Coordinates of C-alpha atoms and ligand atoms in Angstrom, one line a residue:
M1 CA 159.4 169.7 87.3
S2 CA 160.7 172.0 84.2
H3 CA 163.1 170.1 82.0
A4 CA 166.2 172.4 80.5
P5 CA 167.2 171.0 76.9
L6 CA 170.6 169.0 77.0
T7 CA 172.9 170.7 75.1
A8 CA 174.5 168.1 73.2
T9 CA 170.9 167.0 71.7
E10 CA 172.0 168.2 68.2
S11 CA 175.4 166.2 68.0
S12 CA 173.8 162.9 69.0
A13 CA 170.7 164.1 66.1
N14 CA 174.1 163.7 63.8
W15 CA 175.5 161.0 65.5
R16 CA 172.7 159.0 65.7
N17 CA 172.2 159.3 61.7
D18 CA 175.2 157.2 61.3
F19 CA 174.0 154.1 62.6
P20 CA 171.2 152.9 59.6
I21 CA 169.3 149.8 62.6
L22 CA 168.1 153.2 64.6
Q23 CA 166.8 154.5 61.3
Q24 CA 163.6 152.0 61.1
S25 CA 160.3 151.3 62.6
V26 CA 159.4 148.6 65.2
N27 CA 155.8 148.0 66.0
G28 CA 155.0 150.7 64.1
Q29 CA 156.7 153.3 65.9
P30 CA 159.8 154.4 65.4
L31 CA 163.1 152.5 67.1
V32 CA 164.1 153.7 70.5
Y33 CA 166.5 152.1 71.3
L34 CA 167.5 151.6 75.1
D35 CA 169.5 147.7 75.4
S36 CA 173.3 149.1 74.2
A37 CA 174.3 147.2 77.4
A38 CA 173.2 144.5 76.3
S39 CA 174.6 144.8 73.0
A40 CA 175.6 148.5 71.3
Q41 CA 174.6 149.1 67.3
Q42 CA 177.1 149.1 65.3
P43 CA 177.7 152.5 62.8
A44 CA 177.9 152.3 58.9
S45 CA 181.6 152.4 58.8
V46 CA 181.8 149.5 60.8
I47 CA 178.9 147.3 58.3
E48 CA 181.5 148.9 55.7
A49 CA 184.5 148.1 56.9
V50 CA 183.4 143.9 56.7
A51 CA 181.8 144.3 53.9
R52 CA 184.2 145.4 52.4
Y53 CA 186.8 143.1 53.7
Q54 CA 184.3 140.3 53.0
R55 CA 184.2 141.3 49.0
E56 CA 187.9 142.1 48.8
D57 CA 190.5 140.8 51.1
H58 CA 189.3 138.2 52.7
A59 CA 191.9 135.1 53.3
N60 CA 193.5 133.8 56.5
V61 CA 195.7 135.8 58.4
H62 CA 199.4 135.3 59.6
R63 CA 200.8 132.0 56.9
G64 CA 199.8 133.3 53.5
V65 CA 202.6 134.7 50.8
H66 CA 199.9 135.8 48.0
T67 CA 198.5 139.0 47.9
L68 CA 194.9 138.7 49.5
S69 CA 196.4 136.8 53.0
H70 CA 199.3 140.0 53.3
R71 CA 196.2 142.5 52.8
A72 CA 193.8 140.4 55.2
T73 CA 197.2 140.3 58.0
D74 CA 198.1 143.7 57.5
A75 CA 194.3 144.8 58.2
Y76 CA 193.7 142.5 61.1
E77 CA 196.9 143.4 63.4
G78 CA 196.1 147.2 62.1
A79 CA 192.8 146.6 64.2
R80 CA 195.2 145.5 66.9
D81 CA 197.5 148.4 67.2
K82 CA 194.3 151.1 67.1
I83 CA 193.1 148.9 70.3
R84 CA 196.3 149.4 71.6
D85 CA 196.6 153.2 71.1
F86 CA 192.5 153.4 72.2
I87 CA 193.9 152.0 75.4
N88 CA 196.7 153.2 76.2
A89 CA 199.0 150.1 76.8
A90 CA 202.2 150.1 76.2
S91 CA 203.0 147.2 73.6
R92 CA 200.3 145.5 70.9
T93 CA 202.5 142.1 72.7
E94 CA 199.9 143.1 75.5
I95 CA 196.5 143.1 73.2
V96 CA 195.0 139.6 72.9
L97 CA 192.3 139.6 70.7
T98 CA 189.8 136.8 72.0
S99 CA 185.6 136.1 71.5
G100 CA 184.5 138.6 74.1
T101 CA 185.1 139.6 77.3
T102 CA 183.4 136.4 79.0
E103 CA 186.5 134.5 77.0
S104 CA 188.9 136.8 78.2
I105 CA 188.7 136.3 82.0
N106 CA 188.1 133.0 81.4
L107 CA 191.6 133.1 79.8
V108 CA 193.3 134.4 83.4
A109 CA 191.2 132.7 85.2
Q110 CA 193.0 129.4 83.6
S111 CA 196.1 130.4 83.2
F112 CA 197.2 132.8 85.0
C113 CA 194.9 131.9 88.2
R114 CA 194.7 128.2 88.2
P115 CA 198.7 127.3 88.3
R116 CA 198.8 129.2 90.8
V117 CA 196.9 129.3 93.4
G118 CA 195.8 126.3 96.4
P119 CA 193.7 125.8 99.2
G120 CA 194.4 128.7 101.6
D121 CA 194.5 131.6 98.2
K122 CA 191.4 133.5 98.1
I123 CA 190.4 134.9 94.7
L124 CA 188.5 138.5 95.6
I125 CA 185.5 139.8 93.9
T126 CA 182.3 141.7 94.0
H127 CA 178.5 141.3 95.0
L128 CA 178.2 143.8 91.7
E129 CA 180.2 141.4 89.2
H130 CA 178.1 140.1 86.1
H131 CA 178.5 135.4 85.9
A132 CA 181.4 136.3 83.3
N133 CA 183.3 137.9 86.7
I134 CA 181.8 134.9 89.0
V135 CA 181.5 131.6 87.8
P136 CA 185.1 131.5 85.8
W137 CA 186.6 132.1 89.7
Q138 CA 184.1 129.6 90.6
L139 CA 185.6 126.9 88.7
V140 CA 189.3 128.1 89.7
C141 CA 188.1 127.7 93.3
E142 CA 186.7 124.1 92.5
Q143 CA 189.7 123.1 90.8
T144 CA 192.6 124.5 93.0
G145 CA 191.2 124.9 96.3
A146 CA 191.1 128.2 96.6
E147 CA 188.1 130.3 98.4
L148 CA 186.3 132.7 96.7
V149 CA 185.3 136.2 98.2
V150 CA 182.8 138.7 97.9
A151 CA 182.9 142.5 98.6
P152 CA 179.5 143.5 99.6
I153 CA 178.0 146.5 98.1
D154 CA 175.7 149.6 100.0
D155 CA 171.6 149.5 99.2
R156 CA 172.9 151.9 96.3
G157 CA 174.3 149.9 94.6
Q158 CA 178.3 150.7 96.0
L159 CA 180.9 149.5 97.2
E160 CA 181.8 149.5 101.0
P161 CA 185.4 151.1 100.5
D162 CA 186.3 150.8 104.2
T163 CA 185.1 146.7 104.4
L164 CA 186.3 146.4 100.3
W165 CA 190.2 147.6 101.3
S166 CA 190.4 145.2 104.7
M167 CA 189.3 142.4 102.4
M168 CA 192.8 142.8 100.7
T169 CA 194.4 140.6 102.9
D170 CA 198.2 138.8 101.6
D171 CA 195.9 135.5 101.5
V172 CA 194.5 137.1 98.3
A173 CA 195.6 136.0 94.9
L174 CA 193.6 138.0 92.5
L175 CA 190.7 140.8 92.6
A176 CA 188.3 140.8 89.6
V177 CA 186.5 143.7 89.9
G178 CA 183.9 145.8 87.3
H179 CA 184.5 149.0 85.7
V180 CA 181.0 150.0 85.6
S181 CA 178.1 147.5 86.8
N182 CA 176.0 145.9 84.0
A183 CA 172.3 145.8 86.2
L184 CA 173.0 148.9 88.1
G185 CA 175.4 151.2 86.1
T186 CA 177.8 151.7 89.3
I187 CA 181.2 153.2 88.5
N188 CA 183.2 151.3 90.8
P189 CA 186.6 153.4 91.7
V190 CA 188.9 151.1 90.0
K191 CA 191.9 153.4 89.7
E192 CA 191.9 153.6 94.0
I193 CA 191.0 149.4 93.8
V194 CA 194.4 149.3 91.8
S195 CA 196.4 151.6 93.8
R196 CA 195.1 150.1 97.1
A197 CA 195.6 146.3 95.9
K198 CA 199.2 147.3 94.6
Q199 CA 200.1 148.1 98.3
R200 CA 199.5 144.8 98.9
G201 CA 201.0 143.3 96.3
I202 CA 197.4 142.0 94.5
P203 CA 196.9 141.7 91.1
V204 CA 194.2 143.4 89.3
L205 CA 191.7 142.4 86.7
I206 CA 188.8 144.7 85.2
D207 CA 185.9 143.5 84.1
G208 CA 185.7 146.5 81.5
A209 CA 182.9 145.4 79.4
Q210 CA 180.7 148.2 80.2
G211 CA 183.5 150.8 80.9
V212 CA 185.1 151.2 76.9
P213 CA 181.8 152.3 75.8
H214 CA 181.2 154.8 77.9
M215 CA 184.3 156.7 79.1
T216 CA 188.4 157.6 78.3
V217 CA 189.9 154.1 79.5
D218 CA 194.2 154.0 79.9
V219 CA 195.4 150.9 81.4
R220 CA 198.6 152.8 81.4
D221 CA 196.7 155.0 83.9
L222 CA 195.0 152.6 85.8
D223 CA 197.8 150.5 86.1
C224 CA 195.7 147.3 86.3
D225 CA 197.1 144.0 85.8
F226 CA 194.6 143.1 83.3
Y227 CA 191.5 144.6 81.3
A228 CA 188.6 142.8 79.7
F229 CA 186.5 144.4 76.8
S230 CA 183.7 143.1 74.6
G231 CA 183.6 144.3 71.3
H232 CA 180.0 144.3 70.7
K233 CA 179.4 146.5 73.7
M234 CA 181.7 149.5 71.8
F235 CA 180.1 149.7 68.3
G236 CA 181.9 146.7 67.0
P237 CA 181.0 143.3 65.9
T238 CA 179.9 140.2 68.5
G239 CA 182.1 137.3 68.8
T240 CA 184.9 140.0 68.9
G241 CA 186.8 140.6 72.6
V242 CA 190.0 142.2 73.8
L243 CA 192.4 141.0 76.8
Y244 CA 194.1 143.4 77.7
A245 CA 197.7 142.4 80.1
R246 CA 200.9 143.6 81.1
E247 CA 203.6 141.6 79.1
D248 CA 205.9 140.4 82.1
L249 CA 202.3 138.2 83.1
L250 CA 201.4 136.7 79.8
D251 CA 205.1 136.0 79.4
S252 CA 204.4 134.0 82.5
M253 CA 201.6 132.1 82.0
P254 CA 201.5 129.0 80.1
P255 CA 198.7 129.4 76.4
Y256 CA 195.0 129.0 77.6
Q257 CA 194.2 126.9 74.1
G258 CA 196.1 124.9 71.9
G259 CA 196.1 125.0 68.5
G260 CA 197.4 126.7 64.8
D261 CA 198.5 129.9 64.6
M262 CA 200.3 130.1 68.7
I263 CA 203.2 127.8 67.5
L264 CA 206.8 128.5 66.7
E265 CA 207.4 124.1 66.1
V266 CA 206.2 121.3 67.0
S267 CA 207.0 118.1 67.0
F268 CA 205.3 114.8 68.9
E269 CA 207.9 115.6 71.7
S270 CA 207.3 119.1 72.5
T271 CA 206.1 122.1 71.0
I272 CA 207.5 125.7 71.2
Y273 CA 205.2 128.5 71.8
N274 CA 204.7 131.3 69.8
E275 CA 206.1 134.7 70.9
L276 CA 203.3 137.0 72.5
P277 CA 200.5 138.0 71.8
Y278 CA 199.9 135.2 69.9
K279 CA 200.5 132.3 72.2
F280 CA 197.4 132.5 73.4
E281 CA 195.4 133.2 70.1
A282 CA 194.9 129.4 68.8
G283 CA 193.1 128.8 65.5
T284 CA 191.6 130.9 63.0
P285 CA 190.5 134.4 64.4
N286 CA 187.3 136.4 64.0
I287 CA 189.2 138.3 61.2
S288 CA 186.0 140.8 59.9
G289 CA 184.8 141.2 63.2
V290 CA 188.0 142.1 64.4
I291 CA 188.9 144.7 61.6
G292 CA 184.9 146.1 62.1
L293 CA 186.4 146.3 66.0
G294 CA 189.3 148.7 64.4
A295 CA 187.0 150.2 62.3
A296 CA 184.5 150.8 65.5
I297 CA 187.6 152.3 67.1
D298 CA 187.8 154.8 64.6
Y299 CA 184.4 156.1 65.0
L300 CA 185.0 156.5 68.3
Q301 CA 188.2 158.0 68.1
A302 CA 186.9 160.6 65.3
I303 CA 183.8 162.0 68.6
G304 CA 186.3 161.7 70.7
M305 CA 185.8 159.4 74.4
P306 CA 185.3 162.1 76.7
R307 CA 183.0 164.3 74.6
I308 CA 181.1 160.9 74.8
A309 CA 180.9 160.8 78.6
D310 CA 180.1 164.1 78.6
Y311 CA 177.1 164.0 77.0
E312 CA 175.7 160.9 77.8
R313 CA 176.9 161.9 81.9
E314 CA 173.9 164.7 80.7
L315 CA 171.5 162.4 79.4
H316 CA 171.9 160.0 81.5
D317 CA 171.1 162.3 84.8
H318 CA 167.9 163.6 82.6
M319 CA 166.5 159.5 82.2
V320 CA 166.8 159.4 85.9
E321 CA 165.3 163.2 86.8
R322 CA 162.2 161.6 84.0
L323 CA 161.7 158.3 86.0
S324 CA 161.8 159.9 89.6
D325 CA 159.4 161.9 88.4
L326 CA 157.1 158.9 88.1
D327 CA 154.8 157.7 90.1
G328 CA 155.2 153.7 91.7
I329 CA 158.6 153.4 90.7
R330 CA 161.4 152.2 92.4
L331 CA 165.0 152.8 91.0
V332 CA 167.3 149.9 92.1
G333 CA 170.6 151.3 91.7
T334 CA 171.3 155.0 92.8
A335 CA 175.4 155.2 93.0
S336 CA 176.8 158.6 93.5
S337 CA 178.5 157.6 90.0
K338 CA 177.3 156.0 87.3
A339 CA 177.0 155.7 83.9
S340 CA 174.6 154.4 81.1
V341 CA 172.2 152.6 83.1
Q342 CA 169.3 152.6 85.2
S343 CA 167.2 149.6 86.4
F344 CA 164.1 149.9 87.6
L345 CA 160.4 148.5 89.4
L346 CA 157.1 149.7 88.0
D347 CA 154.2 149.2 90.5
N348 CA 154.0 145.6 91.0
I349 CA 153.9 144.8 86.9
H350 CA 156.3 142.6 86.2
S351 CA 159.3 143.3 84.2
H352 CA 158.8 140.8 80.9
D353 CA 155.3 142.7 80.9
L354 CA 156.5 145.7 80.6
G355 CA 159.0 145.1 78.1
T356 CA 156.8 143.7 76.0
I357 CA 154.2 146.3 76.6
L358 CA 157.2 148.7 75.6
D359 CA 158.1 147.1 72.4
H360 CA 155.2 147.2 71.6
Q361 CA 155.5 151.3 71.6
G362 CA 158.7 150.8 69.6
V363 CA 160.2 151.1 72.8
A364 CA 163.6 148.5 73.7
I365 CA 164.8 147.9 76.8
R366 CA 166.2 145.0 78.9
T367 CA 164.2 142.7 81.5
G368 CA 165.3 140.3 84.0
H369 CA 168.6 139.6 85.6
H370 CA 170.7 141.2 83.3
C371 CA 173.9 138.0 83.9
A372 CA 173.8 139.4 88.0
M373 CA 171.5 137.3 90.5
P374 CA 173.8 138.0 92.7
V375 CA 172.5 141.9 92.6
M376 CA 169.0 140.4 92.1
T377 CA 169.0 138.7 95.6
R378 CA 170.8 141.6 97.8
F379 CA 167.7 144.2 96.6
G380 CA 165.2 141.2 97.1
I381 CA 163.9 141.0 93.9
A382 CA 164.2 138.7 90.7
G383 CA 164.8 140.9 88.0
T384 CA 164.9 144.7 86.7
S385 CA 163.2 146.7 84.4
R386 CA 166.8 148.0 82.9
A387 CA 166.8 150.9 80.6
S388 CA 170.7 151.8 78.7
I389 CA 171.9 154.7 76.9
A390 CA 174.5 155.0 74.4
F391 CA 175.8 158.4 72.5
Y392 CA 172.9 157.9 69.9
N393 CA 170.8 158.1 72.0
N394 CA 169.1 161.3 73.0
V395 CA 166.4 163.6 74.4
D396 CA 163.3 162.3 72.7
D397 CA 164.1 158.5 73.3
I398 CA 163.8 159.3 77.1
D399 CA 160.3 160.9 76.4
R400 CA 159.5 158.1 73.9
L401 CA 160.2 155.8 77.3
V402 CA 158.6 157.5 80.2
K403 CA 155.7 157.8 77.7
A404 CA 155.8 154.1 77.0
L405 CA 155.9 153.9 81.1
V406 CA 152.7 155.7 81.5
K407 CA 150.9 153.6 79.1
A408 CA 151.9 150.5 80.7
K409 CA 151.1 151.9 83.9
Q410 CA 147.0 153.1 82.6
I411 CA 147.0 149.0 81.1
F412 CA 147.7 147.1 84.0
G413 CA 146.0 150.2 86.3
Ligands
PLP501 C1 180.4 144.0 83.1 C2 180.0 142.9 81.8 N1 180.6 141.5 81.7 C3 180.8 140.5 81.3 C4 180.1 140.7 80.5 C5 180.0 139.8 78.9 O1 180.2 140.2 78.1 P1 179.7 138.8 77.0 O2 178.7 137.9 76.9 O3 180.3 139.8 75.5 O4 181.2 137.9 76.8 C6 178.7 141.4 79.9 C7 177.8 141.0 79.0 O5 176.2 141.6 79.4 C8 178.5 142.4 80.7 O6 177.9 143.9 81.4

């Protein structure tokens, strides 16, 4: 099969130069990084924003009268404004800064769901979810007597719409669904899902960990109640994340954690909580990380998310086409609408062995269950090899991946 060159290759080369880590060799070969779904790399502008803050502005936020504290607070709160703008939330009060998607989902589970549900209520998730969008709901069910129900997927790794609609019954207290599956790359039709759920009065949380890095996300257009994502998957620092939540819901929810910064007044008799969003941000936050996340958003907006999505769609199709040509490959996850990720098995080679052989050739992929064990169970496998792309990848990376897989076949053949 002939492979037409991608039209966007040149821009990718320029973007790639912005990422210092991608300029190195690993095991004697130029690094091919195909593990962005686990954690994406950071452009120099993010690294520099964090370093500059540490060098020049570091102090605790919100509390100080001195100049450094003002600078730190302005930069930190400025990042919140950038996040609001990036996902088109109505107000900065709806942007709760967390340590990542996991904390954002746990916050909703404990502060929104736990006080509202009990025996007879259901929490609806799907078979595609990451453990971070399963276990917090199991905990709430254990705590309250509510029941966890799971919408099935088909053999391509897609939700079965009619079944999902039929599971949106009156006793569902919340629907939690991933925007994009980290194990299979399936893009769920979240806008339609929210709209159907709304018709039945069901609040919806979207796990956007794998959505935000790859496409435009507009929470008002989606009309979701909660949208959770992580900084480190969108080219920002680890230990940063966001919970978008509708203001009226946040207003009605008790704090998730108690401590400094989330209060207006404390006495031993009672405490008056701070205004939104600070009511949900106890303790000293990850100041430098959030400032880095703001710089990552500046970087993404300078390229433009529609451009990133177009480029990645083309590169993803190319990757799938090239992988499909390999003898002995089994693609896992073949949904009609996909982003970034392709999982696969090759001959009878154990995925960990495959990952190691590829690493020896400078190609970084992820192997195992990808924190989505139920997905693996659904396909009757223990794990997969997973290549995941970002806009800094290019056709050469895919060639190197395929070459490395051919070599692995020879070694194990
Ligand atoms: C779909 C999805 N949800 C949630 C998470 C958890 O993200 P974090 O570990 O950054 O909290 C991940 C991480 O891989 C993910 O891919």
